[in-house]
CSV table of C-alpha atoms in Angstrom, one decimal:
chain,number,residue,atom,x,y,z
A,707,GLY,CA,0.0,0.1,0.2
A,708,ARG,CA,1.3,3.4,0.8
A,709,SER,CA,3.4,1.8,3.9
A,710,ALA,CA,7.4,1.0,3.9
A,711,PHE,CA,8.7,-1.7,6.1
A,712,LYS,CA,11.9,-3.1,6.8
A,713,PHE,CA,13.0,-6.3,5.5
A,714,SER,CA,16.1,-8.8,6.3
A,715,TYR,CA,17.5,-12.0,5.0
A,716,LYS,CA,18.7,-15.1,6.6
A,717,PHE,CA,20.4,-17.8,5.2
A,718,ALA,CA,19.4,-20.7,7.6
A,719,PRO,CA,18.0,-24.1,5.7
A,720,GLY,CA,15.2,-25.7,7.6
A,721,LYS,CA,15.3,-23.1,10.6
A,722,PRO,CA,11.7,-21.2,11.0
A,723,ASP,CA,13.4,-17.8,10.1
A,724,ASP,CA,15.5,-19.0,6.8
A,725,GLY,CA,14.6,-16.4,3.6
A,726,VAL,CA,13.0,-13.0,3.8
A,727,THR,CA,11.3,-11.5,6.9
A,728,MET,CA,9.3,-8.6,6.5
A,729,LYS,CA,8.9,-6.5,10.1
A,730,VAL,CA,5.5,-5.2,10.8
A,731,PRO,CA,4.6,-2.8,13.8
A,732,PHE,CA,1.3,-4.7,15.1
A,733,SER,CA,-0.7,-1.3,15.0
A,734,MET,CA,-0.1,-1.4,11.1
A,735,ALA,CA,-1.0,-5.3,10.5
A,736,SER,CA,-4.0,-5.2,9.2
A,737,GLN,CA,-3.2,-2.2,6.6
A,738,VAL,CA,-1.0,-5.1,4.7
A,739,SER,CA,-2.7,-7.0,2.3
A,740,PRO,CA,-1.4,-10.7,2.5
A,741,ASP,CA,-2.1,-11.2,-1.3
A,742,HIS,CA,0.5,-8.4,-2.2
A,743,LEU,CA,3.4,-10.7,-0.5
A,744,ASP,CA,3.7,-13.1,-3.1
A,745,TRP,CA,4.8,-10.2,-5.3
A,746,VAL,CA,7.2,-8.6,-3.2
A,747,VAL,CA,10.7,-10.3,-3.6
A,748,PRO,CA,11.3,-10.5,-7.1
A,749,GLY,CA,14.7,-12.7,-6.9
A,750,PHE,CA,12.5,-15.5,-5.6
A,751,PHE,CA,9.8,-15.1,-8.4
A,752,ARG,CA,10.9,-17.5,-11.0
A,753,GLU,CA,11.4,-20.3,-8.5
A,754,LYS,CA,8.1,-19.9,-6.8
A,755,ILE,CA,6.0,-20.3,-10.3
A,756,THR,CA,8.5,-23.2,-11.2
A,757,ALA,CA,7.2,-24.8,-8.0
A,758,LEU,CA,3.7,-23.9,-8.2
A,759,ILE,CA,3.8,-25.7,-11.8
A,760,LYS,CA,5.6,-28.9,-10.7
A,761,GLY,CA,3.0,-28.9,-8.2
A,762,LEU,CA,0.0,-29.3,-10.4
A,763,THR,CA,-1.6,-32.6,-11.0
A,764,LYS,CA,-0.5,-34.4,-14.1
A,765,GLN,CA,-3.8,-33.4,-15.7
A,766,TYR,CA,-2.6,-30.0,-15.9
A,767,ARG,CA,1.3,-29.8,-15.4
A,768,LYS,CA,1.5,-32.1,-18.6
A,769,GLN,CA,-0.2,-29.4,-20.5
A,770,LEU,CA,2.5,-26.8,-19.2
A,771,VAL,CA,5.9,-29.0,-20.2
A,772,PRO,CA,8.7,-28.0,-20.9
A,773,VAL,CA,8.1,-26.2,-17.6
A,774,SER,CA,11.3,-24.2,-17.8
A,775,LYS,CA,9.7,-23.0,-21.2
A,776,THR,CA,6.5,-22.2,-19.7
A,777,VAL,CA,8.0,-20.2,-16.6
A,778,ASP,CA,10.3,-18.3,-19.2
A,779,ILE,CA,7.0,-17.1,-21.0
A,780,ILE,CA,5.4,-16.6,-17.8
A,781,MET,CA,8.5,-14.2,-16.2
A,782,VAL,CA,8.3,-11.8,-19.8
A,783,GLU,CA,4.6,-11.4,-20.3
A,784,MET,CA,2.6,-11.8,-17.3
A,785,GLU,CA,1.8,-8.5,-15.8
A,786,ARG,CA,2.4,-8.0,-12.0
A,787,ARG,CA,-0.6,-6.5,-10.4
A,788,SER,CA,-2.3,-5.9,-6.9
A,789,GLU,CA,-4.2,-9.1,-7.2
A,790,PRO,CA,-3.1,-12.6,-5.6
A,791,LEU,CA,-0.7,-14.4,-7.3
A,792,LEU,CA,-2.5,-17.4,-8.1
A,793,SER,CA,-5.5,-15.3,-9.4
A,794,ALA,CA,-3.2,-13.4,-12.0
A,795,LEU,CA,-1.2,-17.1,-12.9
A,796,GLY,CA,-4.3,-18.7,-13.6
A,797,ARG,CA,-5.9,-16.1,-15.8
A,798,PHE,CA,-2.4,-15.6,-17.8
A,799,ILE,CA,-2.3,-19.4,-18.2
A,800,TYR,CA,-5.7,-19.7,-19.5
A,801,ARG,CA,-5.2,-17.0,-22.0
A,802,ARG,CA,-1.8,-18.0,-23.1
A,803,PHE,CA,-1.7,-21.6,-23.1
A,804,GLY,CA,-5.7,-22.4,-23.0
A,805,VAL,CA,-5.2,-24.7,-19.5
A,806,ASP,CA,-8.1,-23.6,-17.3
A,807,ILE,CA,-6.7,-24.0,-13.9
A,808,PRO,CA,-9.2,-23.4,-11.2
A,809,ALA,CA,-7.4,-21.9,-7.8
A,810,SER,CA,-8.3,-25.1,-5.7
A,811,GLN,CA,-5.6,-26.7,-7.9
A,812,TRP,CA,-2.9,-24.8,-7.2
A,813,SER,CA,-0.9,-26.4,-4.3
A,814,VAL,CA,0.7,-23.8,-2.2
A,815,SER,CA,2.4,-26.2,0.0
A,816,GLU,CA,4.7,-27.2,-2.9
A,817,ILE,CA,6.3,-24.0,-2.6
A,818,PRO,CA,9.7,-24.2,-0.7
A,819,ASP,CA,9.2,-22.7,2.9
A,820,TYR,CA,12.5,-20.1,2.1
A,821,LEU,CA,10.4,-19.0,-0.8
A,822,LYS,CA,7.6,-17.8,1.4
A,823,MET,CA,7.6,-14.4,3.0
A,824,ARG,CA,8.1,-14.5,7.0
A,825,VAL,CA,6.0,-11.7,8.6
A,826,SER,CA,7.3,-10.5,12.0
A,827,ILE,CA,4.7,-8.6,13.8
A,828,LEU,CA,6.8,-6.1,16.4
A,829,ASP,CA,4.9,-4.6,19.5
A,830,HIS,CA,5.4,-0.7,19.9
A,831,GLN,CA,9.1,-1.1,21.2
A,832,GLY,CA,9.9,-2.7,18.3
A,833,ARG,CA,10.2,-6.2,20.0
A,834,GLU,CA,8.9,-9.4,17.9
A,835,ILE,CA,5.5,-10.6,19.3
A,836,ARG,CA,4.6,-13.2,16.9
A,837,SER,CA,6.1,-14.3,13.5
A,838,GLY,CA,5.4,-17.0,10.9
A,839,LYS,CA,5.1,-18.2,7.1
A,840,ASP,CA,1.5,-17.9,7.1
A,841,ALA,CA,0.5,-14.1,5.8
A,842,SER,CA,-3.2,-14.7,7.6
A,843,ILE,CA,-1.4,-13.4,10.8
A,844,LEU,CA,-1.9,-10.1,9.6
A,845,ASN,CA,-5.8,-10.3,10.1
A,846,GLU,CA,-5.2,-11.5,13.7
A,847,TYR,CA,-4.2,-7.8,15.1
A,848,ALA,CA,-6.6,-5.4,15.6
A,849,PRO,CA,-5.4,-1.9,14.0
A,850,CYS,CA,-5.2,-0.3,17.1
A,851,ALA,CA,-2.7,1.0,20.1
A,852,SER,CA,-4.3,0.4,23.4
A,853,PRO,CA,-4.5,3.1,26.4
A,854,GLY,CA,-1.7,1.2,28.0
A,855,GLN,CA,0.7,1.7,25.1
A,856,VAL,CA,0.0,5.9,24.5
A,857,GLU,CA,1.0,7.2,27.4
A,858,PRO,CA,-2.1,9.4,28.7
A,859,ASP,CA,-0.3,12.8,28.7
A,860,ILE,CA,1.0,12.2,25.1
A,861,TRP,CA,-2.6,11.1,24.0
A,862,GLU,CA,-4.2,14.1,25.8
A,863,LYS,CA,-2.0,16.4,24.1
A,864,ALA,CA,-2.6,14.9,20.6
A,865,ARG,CA,-6.1,15.3,21.1
A,866,ALA,CA,-5.8,18.8,22.3
A,867,LYS,CA,-3.8,19.9,19.5
A,868,TRP,CA,-5.7,18.2,16.8
A,869,GLU,CA,-9.4,17.6,17.5
A,870,LYS,CA,-11.7,20.1,17.0
A,871,LYS,CA,-16.0,20.2,17.5
A,872,GLY,CA,-18.9,21.9,15.6
A,873,ILE,CA,-17.3,22.1,12.3
A,874,MET,CA,-19.8,23.1,9.7
A,875,SER,CA,-17.6,23.0,6.5
A,876,TRP,CA,-14.2,22.1,5.3
A,877,ASP,CA,-12.3,24.7,7.0
A,878,PHE,CA,-9.5,22.8,8.6
A,879,GLY,CA,-6.8,21.8,5.7
A,880,ASP,CA,-6.2,18.4,4.4
A,881,LEU,CA,-6.2,15.0,6.9
A,882,PRO,CA,-3.5,12.8,7.0
A,883,GLU,CA,-4.2,9.1,7.2
A,884,THR,CA,-2.2,8.6,10.3
A,885,ILE,CA,-0.3,10.7,12.8
A,886,SER,CA,2.8,9.5,14.4
A,887,LEU,CA,2.8,9.9,18.4
A,888,GLY,CA,5.9,7.8,18.4
A,889,THR,CA,7.8,4.8,17.3
A,890,ASN,CA,5.3,2.4,15.9
A,891,LEU,CA,2.4,4.5,17.4
A,892,PRO,CA,0.2,5.6,14.7
A,893,VAL,CA,-3.3,7.6,15.5
A,894,TYR,CA,-6.0,7.8,12.9
A,895,PRO,CA,-7.6,11.1,12.1
A,896,GLY,CA,-11.1,11.5,10.9
A,897,LEU,CA,-14.3,13.3,10.9
A,898,GLU,CA,-17.6,12.0,12.7
A,899,PRO,CA,-21.2,13.3,12.7
A,900,ALA,CA,-22.2,15.2,16.0
A,901,PRO,CA,-25.2,16.6,17.1
A,902,GLY,CA,-25.2,20.5,15.1
A,903,GLY,CA,-22.1,19.4,13.0
A,904,VAL,CA,-19.1,17.5,12.8
A,905,ASN,CA,-16.2,16.6,14.8
A,906,PHE,CA,-12.7,16.3,13.8
A,907,ARG,CA,-11.0,13.6,16.2
A,908,LEU,CA,-8.1,11.1,16.6
A,909,PHE,CA,-8.8,7.3,16.8
A,910,LYS,CA,-6.6,4.5,17.8
A,911,ASN,CA,-8.3,2.2,15.6
A,912,SER,CA,-7.9,2.3,11.8
A,913,ALA,CA,-11.0,0.4,10.7
A,914,GLU,CA,-13.2,2.7,13.3
A,915,ALA,CA,-11.9,5.6,11.9
A,916,SER,CA,-12.3,4.8,8.3
A,917,GLU,CA,-16.0,4.2,8.9
A,918,THR,CA,-16.5,6.8,11.1
A,919,HIS,CA,-14.6,9.1,8.9
A,920,LYS,CA,-17.0,8.4,6.1
A,921,LYS,CA,-20.1,9.2,7.8
A,922,GLY,CA,-18.5,12.3,9.2
A,923,VAL,CA,-17.7,13.5,5.4
A,924,LYS,CA,-21.6,12.5,4.7
A,925,ALA,CA,-22.5,14.8,7.4
A,926,LEU,CA,-20.7,17.5,6.3
A,927,PHE,CA,-21.9,17.2,3.1
A,928,MET,CA,-25.2,17.1,4.4
A,929,ILE,CA,-25.0,20.3,6.0
A,930,ARG,CA,-23.7,21.8,2.6
A,931,PHE,CA,-26.4,21.1,0.4
A,932,ARG,CA,-29.1,20.8,3.5
A,933,LYS,CA,-31.7,23.1,1.2
A,934,ASP,CA,-31.3,20.2,-1.8
A,935,LEU,CA,-32.0,18.1,0.6
A,936,LYS,CA,-35.0,19.8,2.0
A,937,PHE,CA,-36.7,19.3,-1.2
A,938,LEU,CA,-35.5,16.1,-1.8
A,939,LYS,CA,-37.4,14.8,1.3
A,940,LYS,CA,-40.5,16.7,0.3
A,941,ASP,CA,-39.9,14.6,-3.0
A,942,PHE,CA,-39.4,11.1,-1.4
A,943,LYS,CA,-43.1,10.4,-0.5
A,944,LEU,CA,-44.8,7.5,-2.3
A,945,PRO,CA,-48.5,7.7,-4.0
A,946,ASP,CA,-51.0,6.1,-1.7
A,947,ALA,CA,-51.2,3.2,-4.5
A,948,SER,CA,-47.5,2.4,-3.9
A,949,PHE,CA,-47.5,3.2,-0.4
A,950,ALA,CA,-49.8,0.3,0.3
A,951,LYS,CA,-47.4,-2.0,-1.7
A,952,ALA,CA,-44.7,-1.4,0.3
A,953,ALA,CA,-46.0,-3.6,3.5
A,954,TYR,CA,-43.6,-6.2,2.8
A,955,PHE,CA,-40.5,-4.1,2.8
A,956,GLY,CA,-41.5,-2.8,6.3
A,957,GLY,CA,-44.2,-0.3,5.0
A,958,GLY,CA,-44.2,3.0,3.1
A,959,ARG,CA,-42.0,5.1,5.7
A,960,THR,CA,-39.3,2.3,5.7
A,961,VAL,CA,-39.1,2.5,2.0
A,962,GLU,CA,-39.1,6.4,1.7
A,963,ARG,CA,-36.4,6.3,4.5
A,964,GLY,CA,-34.6,3.6,2.3
A,965,MET,CA,-34.8,6.0,-1.0
A,966,TYR,CA,-33.4,8.8,1.0
A,967,ASP,CA,-30.4,6.9,2.7
A,968,ASN,CA,-29.8,5.3,-0.9
A,969,ILE,CA,-29.3,8.9,-2.1
A,970,THR,CA,-27.3,10.3,0.5
A,971,ASN,CA,-25.1,7.5,1.0
A,972,ARG,CA,-24.2,7.1,-2.9
A,973,PHE,CA,-23.4,10.7,-3.3
A,974,PHE,CA,-21.8,11.6,0.4
A,975,LEU,CA,-20.7,8.5,2.1
A,976,LEU,CA,-17.1,8.9,0.9
A,977,ASN,CA,-13.3,8.8,2.1
A,978,ILE,CA,-12.5,12.5,1.2
A,979,ARG,CA,-9.4,13.7,2.8
A,980,THR,CA,-8.7,17.0,1.0
A,981,LYS,CA,-10.8,20.1,0.6
A,982,VAL,CA,-9.8,20.2,-2.9
A,983,ASP,CA,-11.4,16.7,-3.5
A,984,PHE,CA,-14.5,18.0,-0.8
A,985,GLU,CA,-15.2,21.0,-3.2
A,986,GLY,CA,-14.4,19.1,-6.1
A,987,HIS,CA,-17.0,16.3,-5.8
A,988,ALA,CA,-19.3,18.9,-4.2
A,989,SER,CA,-19.3,20.7,-7.7
A,990,ALA,CA,-19.7,17.7,-9.6
A,991,ILE,CA,-22.9,16.4,-8.1
A,992,GLY,CA,-24.8,19.8,-7.1
A,993,ARG,CA,-27.0,19.3,-10.1
A,994,SER,CA,-27.7,15.9,-10.3
A,995,ILE,CA,-28.9,14.9,-6.4
A,996,LEU,CA,-32.5,16.1,-6.9
A,997,PRO,CA,-32.7,14.7,-10.7
A,998,GLU,CA,-31.3,11.2,-9.4
A,999,GLY,CA,-33.8,11.3,-6.4
A,1000,ARG,CA,-36.3,11.8,-8.3
A,1001,SER,CA,-35.1,8.7,-10.9
A,1002,LEU,CA,-34.9,6.7,-7.8
A,1003,ILE,CA,-38.6,7.4,-6.6
A,1004,GLU,CA,-39.7,6.2,-10.2
A,1005,LEU,CA,-37.3,2.9,-10.0
A,1006,THR,CA,-38.7,2.0,-6.6
A,1007,GLU,CA,-42.3,2.6,-7.4
A,1008,ARG,CA,-41.6,0.0,-10.6
A,1009,VAL,CA,-40.2,-2.5,-8.3
A,1010,LEU,CA,-42.9,-2.2,-5.8
A,1011,ASP,CA,-45.4,-2.7,-8.6
A,1012,ALA,CA,-43.8,-5.5,-9.7
A,1013,TYR,CA,-43.1,-7.4,-6.7
A,1014,HIS,CA,-47.1,-6.7,-6.0
A,1015,ASN,CA,-48.1,-8.1,-9.4
A,1016,ALA,CA,-45.6,-11.2,-9.1
A,1017,ASN,CA,-46.4,-12.1,-5.4
A,1018,PRO,CA,-49.5,-14.1,-5.7
A,1019,SER,CA,-48.5,-16.1,-8.8
A,1020,VAL,CA,-45.1,-17.1,-7.1
A,1021,GLN,CA,-46.7,-17.9,-3.8
A,1022,ALA,CA,-49.4,-20.3,-5.6
A,1023,PHE,CA,-46.6,-21.9,-7.6
A,1024,GLY,CA,-44.7,-22.9,-5.0
A,1025,SER,CA,-41.9,-22.6,-1.9
A,1026,ARG,CA,-38.6,-22.7,-4.0
A,1027,LEU,CA,-40.1,-20.0,-6.4
A,1028,THR,CA,-41.2,-18.0,-3.5
A,1029,ARG,CA,-37.3,-18.5,-1.8
A,1030,GLU,CA,-36.4,-17.0,-5.4
A,1031,LEU,CA,-38.4,-14.1,-5.0
A,1032,GLU,CA,-37.3,-13.4,-1.5
A,1033,GLY,CA,-33.7,-13.6,-2.5
A,1034,LEU,CA,-34.0,-11.8,-5.6
A,1035,VAL,CA,-35.6,-8.8,-4.0
A,1036,PRO,CA,-34.6,-8.7,-0.3
A,1037,LYS,CA,-36.9,-6.3,2.1
A,1038,ASP,CA,-33.3,-4.4,2.3
A,1039,PHE,CA,-32.9,-3.9,-1.7
A,1040,LEU,CA,-32.6,-0.4,-1.1
A,1041,ASP,CA,-29.7,-0.6,1.0
A,1042,ARG,CA,-28.2,-3.5,-1.2
A,1043,TYR,CA,-28.3,-2.4,-4.6
A,1044,ALA,CA,-27.3,0.5,-7.1
A,1045,PRO,CA,-29.7,2.3,-8.8
A,1046,ASP,CA,-28.4,0.7,-12.1
A,1047,ARG,CA,-29.2,-2.9,-10.7
A,1048,ILE,CA,-32.5,-1.9,-9.1
A,1049,ALA,CA,-33.7,-0.7,-12.7
A,1050,HIS,CA,-33.5,-4.5,-13.7
A,1051,LEU,CA,-35.6,-5.8,-10.9
A,1052,PRO,CA,-38.8,-5.1,-12.3
A,1053,ARG,CA,-38.0,-7.2,-15.7
A,1054,TYR,CA,-36.6,-10.0,-13.3
A,1055,LEU,CA,-39.8,-10.1,-11.2
A,1056,LYS,CA,-42.2,-9.7,-14.6
A,1057,ALA,CA,-40.0,-13.2,-15.7
A,1058,LEU,CA,-40.9,-14.9,-12.4
A,1059,LYS,CA,-44.4,-14.1,-12.7
A,1060,ILE,CA,-44.5,-15.6,-16.4
A,1061,ARG,CA,-42.8,-18.5,-15.2
A,1062,ALA,CA,-45.0,-19.2,-12.1
A,1063,GLU,CA,-47.8,-18.7,-14.7
A,1064,ARG,CA,-46.8,-20.9,-17.1
A,1065,GLY,CA,-45.3,-23.8,-15.1
A,1066,ALA,CA,-48.5,-23.8,-13.1
A,1067,TYR,CA,-49.8,-25.4,-16.8
A,1068,ALA,CA,-47.2,-27.0,-17.8
A,1069,ARG,CA,-45.0,-28.4,-14.7
A,1070,ASP,CA,-42.8,-31.0,-16.8
A,1071,LYS,CA,-42.0,-28.1,-19.6
A,1072,ASP,CA,-41.1,-25.8,-16.2
A,1073,GLN,CA,-38.9,-28.6,-14.8
A,1074,GLU,CA,-37.2,-29.1,-18.2
A,1075,LYS,CA,-36.1,-25.6,-18.1
A,1076,ALA,CA,-35.2,-25.2,-14.2
A,1077,GLY,CA,-33.0,-28.3,-15.2
A,1078,ARG,CA,-31.2,-25.8,-17.4
A,1079,ILE,CA,-30.7,-23.2,-15.0
A,1080,GLU,CA,-29.9,-25.7,-11.8
A,1081,PRO,CA,-26.2,-26.4,-12.8
A,1082,PHE,CA,-25.9,-22.6,-12.4
A,1083,THR,CA,-27.7,-21.8,-9.2
A,1084,GLU,CA,-25.8,-24.7,-7.9
A,1085,ALA,CA,-22.8,-22.9,-8.8
A,1086,LEU,CA,-23.8,-20.0,-7.1
A,1087,ARG,CA,-24.4,-21.7,-3.9
A,1088,ARG,CA,-20.9,-23.6,-4.1
A,1089,ASN,CA,-19.1,-20.5,-4.5
A,1090,LEU,CA,-20.9,-18.5,-2.0
A,1091,ARG,CA,-19.6,-20.5,0.9
A,1092,ASP,CA,-16.0,-19.7,-0.7
A,1093,ILE,CA,-16.9,-16.0,-1.2
A,1094,SER,CA,-15.5,-14.8,2.6
A,1095,SER,CA,-13.9,-11.4,3.9
A,1096,HIS,CA,-10.6,-13.3,2.5
A,1097,ALA,CA,-11.6,-13.4,-0.7
A,1098,SER,CA,-9.9,-10.8,-3.2
A,1099,LEU,CA,-11.9,-8.0,-4.4
A,1100,GLU,CA,-11.7,-9.1,-8.0
A,1101,LYS,CA,-13.4,-12.5,-6.8
A,1102,ARG,CA,-16.2,-10.9,-5.3
A,1103,LYS,CA,-16.7,-8.9,-8.3
A,1104,SER,CA,-16.6,-11.4,-10.7
A,1105,PHE,CA,-18.8,-13.7,-8.6
A,1106,GLU,CA,-21.4,-10.9,-8.4
A,1107,GLU,CA,-21.2,-10.2,-12.1
A,1108,PHE,CA,-22.1,-14.0,-12.5
A,1109,PHE,CA,-24.6,-14.0,-10.1
A,1110,TRP,CA,-26.4,-11.3,-12.4
A,1111,MET,CA,-26.0,-13.3,-15.7
A,1112,VAL,CA,-27.8,-16.1,-14.2
A,1113,GLU,CA,-30.7,-13.9,-13.4
A,1114,GLU,CA,-30.5,-12.9,-17.4
A,1115,PHE,CA,-30.3,-16.4,-18.4
A,1116,LYS,CA,-33.7,-16.9,-16.4
A,1117,VAL,CA,-35.2,-14.4,-18.7
A,1118,SER,CA,-34.1,-15.7,-21.6
A,1119,VAL,CA,-35.1,-19.5,-20.6
A,1120,PHE,CA,-38.5,-18.6,-18.9
A,1121,ALA,CA,-39.6,-15.3,-20.6
A,1122,GLN,CA,-37.5,-15.1,-23.6
A,1123,GLU,CA,-40.0,-12.0,-24.8
A,1124,LEU,CA,-38.5,-9.9,-22.3
A,1125,LYS,CA,-34.8,-9.6,-23.4
A,1126,THR,CA,-31.8,-9.5,-22.4
A,1127,PRO,CA,-29.7,-6.5,-22.4
A,1128,PHE,CA,-26.5,-8.6,-23.4
A,1129,PRO,CA,-26.1,-11.9,-25.0
A,1130,VAL,CA,-26.2,-14.7,-22.4
A,1131,SER,CA,-26.3,-18.4,-22.6
A,1132,ALA,CA,-25.0,-21.5,-21.1
A,1133,LYS,CA,-22.0,-21.3,-22.6
A,1134,ARG,CA,-21.1,-17.7,-21.7
A,1135,LEU,CA,-22.1,-18.6,-17.8
A,1136,GLU,CA,-19.6,-21.5,-18.3
A,1137,GLU,CA,-17.1,-19.4,-19.2
A,1138,LYS,CA,-17.8,-16.8,-16.4
A,1139,LEU,CA,-17.9,-19.5,-14.0
A,1140,ARG,CA,-14.1,-20.8,-14.6
A,1141,GLU,CA,-13.3,-17.2,-14.5
A,1142,VAL,CA,-14.3,-16.8,-11.1
A,1143,GLU,CA,-13.2,-20.6,-9.8
A,1144,ARG,CA,-9.8,-19.2,-11.3
A,1145,MET,CA,-9.7,-16.6,-8.9
A,1146,VAL,CA,-8.7,-16.6,-5.0
């Protein structure tokens, strides 16, 4: 990321500290992505790639022989990016050699220990408190300094110097990511919403600072645009017909609040740390808030109408389709989905309604069509178990794209007359699924 750490090397074959060690203060450990460590030591890269390819089962390995020549090509042609090495390697090999290797087939255990980065976690005095060659230890340390490690008088002096209450505009300069109170003792400045304004304060926990700061930025923008938001709130009133249809989603008032939160979060909930960026964003969005708000009202009404129309037929068809309906449009859909995704929900809901109505008269035909969808819904369930907080951002994004492709495929199978915005087929879904499964 933006941090620099000390490295050391020790030649000690068979010993735990053999190879390269990266020394990380415990207060900064959570800021280091374990995925980046595989790329850090260029001198070990060739050996690491060789070990990975040789560790593949014969089914895949035989397609990449001679291994030395394959590794030569990878070293010259593969772009090094800020993503997991195995994801980049799998994608490159597929595109360059046509060999499709799922991420689960790579055997990291085949990499010799001296090629794996050793991470040494240091306390606030620079003493090692934990070490190992499993980079996941970086995630075990909360990104904070406890009161026992920051002298009370130092902490209070820092607060007196930096903290400020009752802020109504960005008149305090730029915010650094961290402020050092001593060796290995960073604190994290940020904004926080407060009654009557915004506070600028110091945090001991970087995750808390980041989340609170975005809310503080949002609060500052809402002060800046308070007149626009007053008009927006007046606009965010559902018509009586739609209000009655909002019962499943918590009632009309809940949906109105959801629309308001959707717009304000989309425009204002940001990690902005400079006055230039704040003013630039304010200028860029000023004329968009009200039109975007009105557009969201129209989208929301369409979703409520489509849900209301589809629900009776779906409920009558059976519990399986009802679960699909609830999964597609959860009660918090305004919180989960961006407007460009909400815009497609009415079409998906209409497709569900058409399926339920046709299927009620031709169950065998519905089951035949469902059989074409089932491999991909099963793949969604299977891969969802692997999508965790440790999955790469690229994999989570690709998995989400696959999810929506499956929804489009359902439209093409059960309600072809509604059409899809892009070509979709079983073959395209299989290709996308392989892409997801090549990632880590």
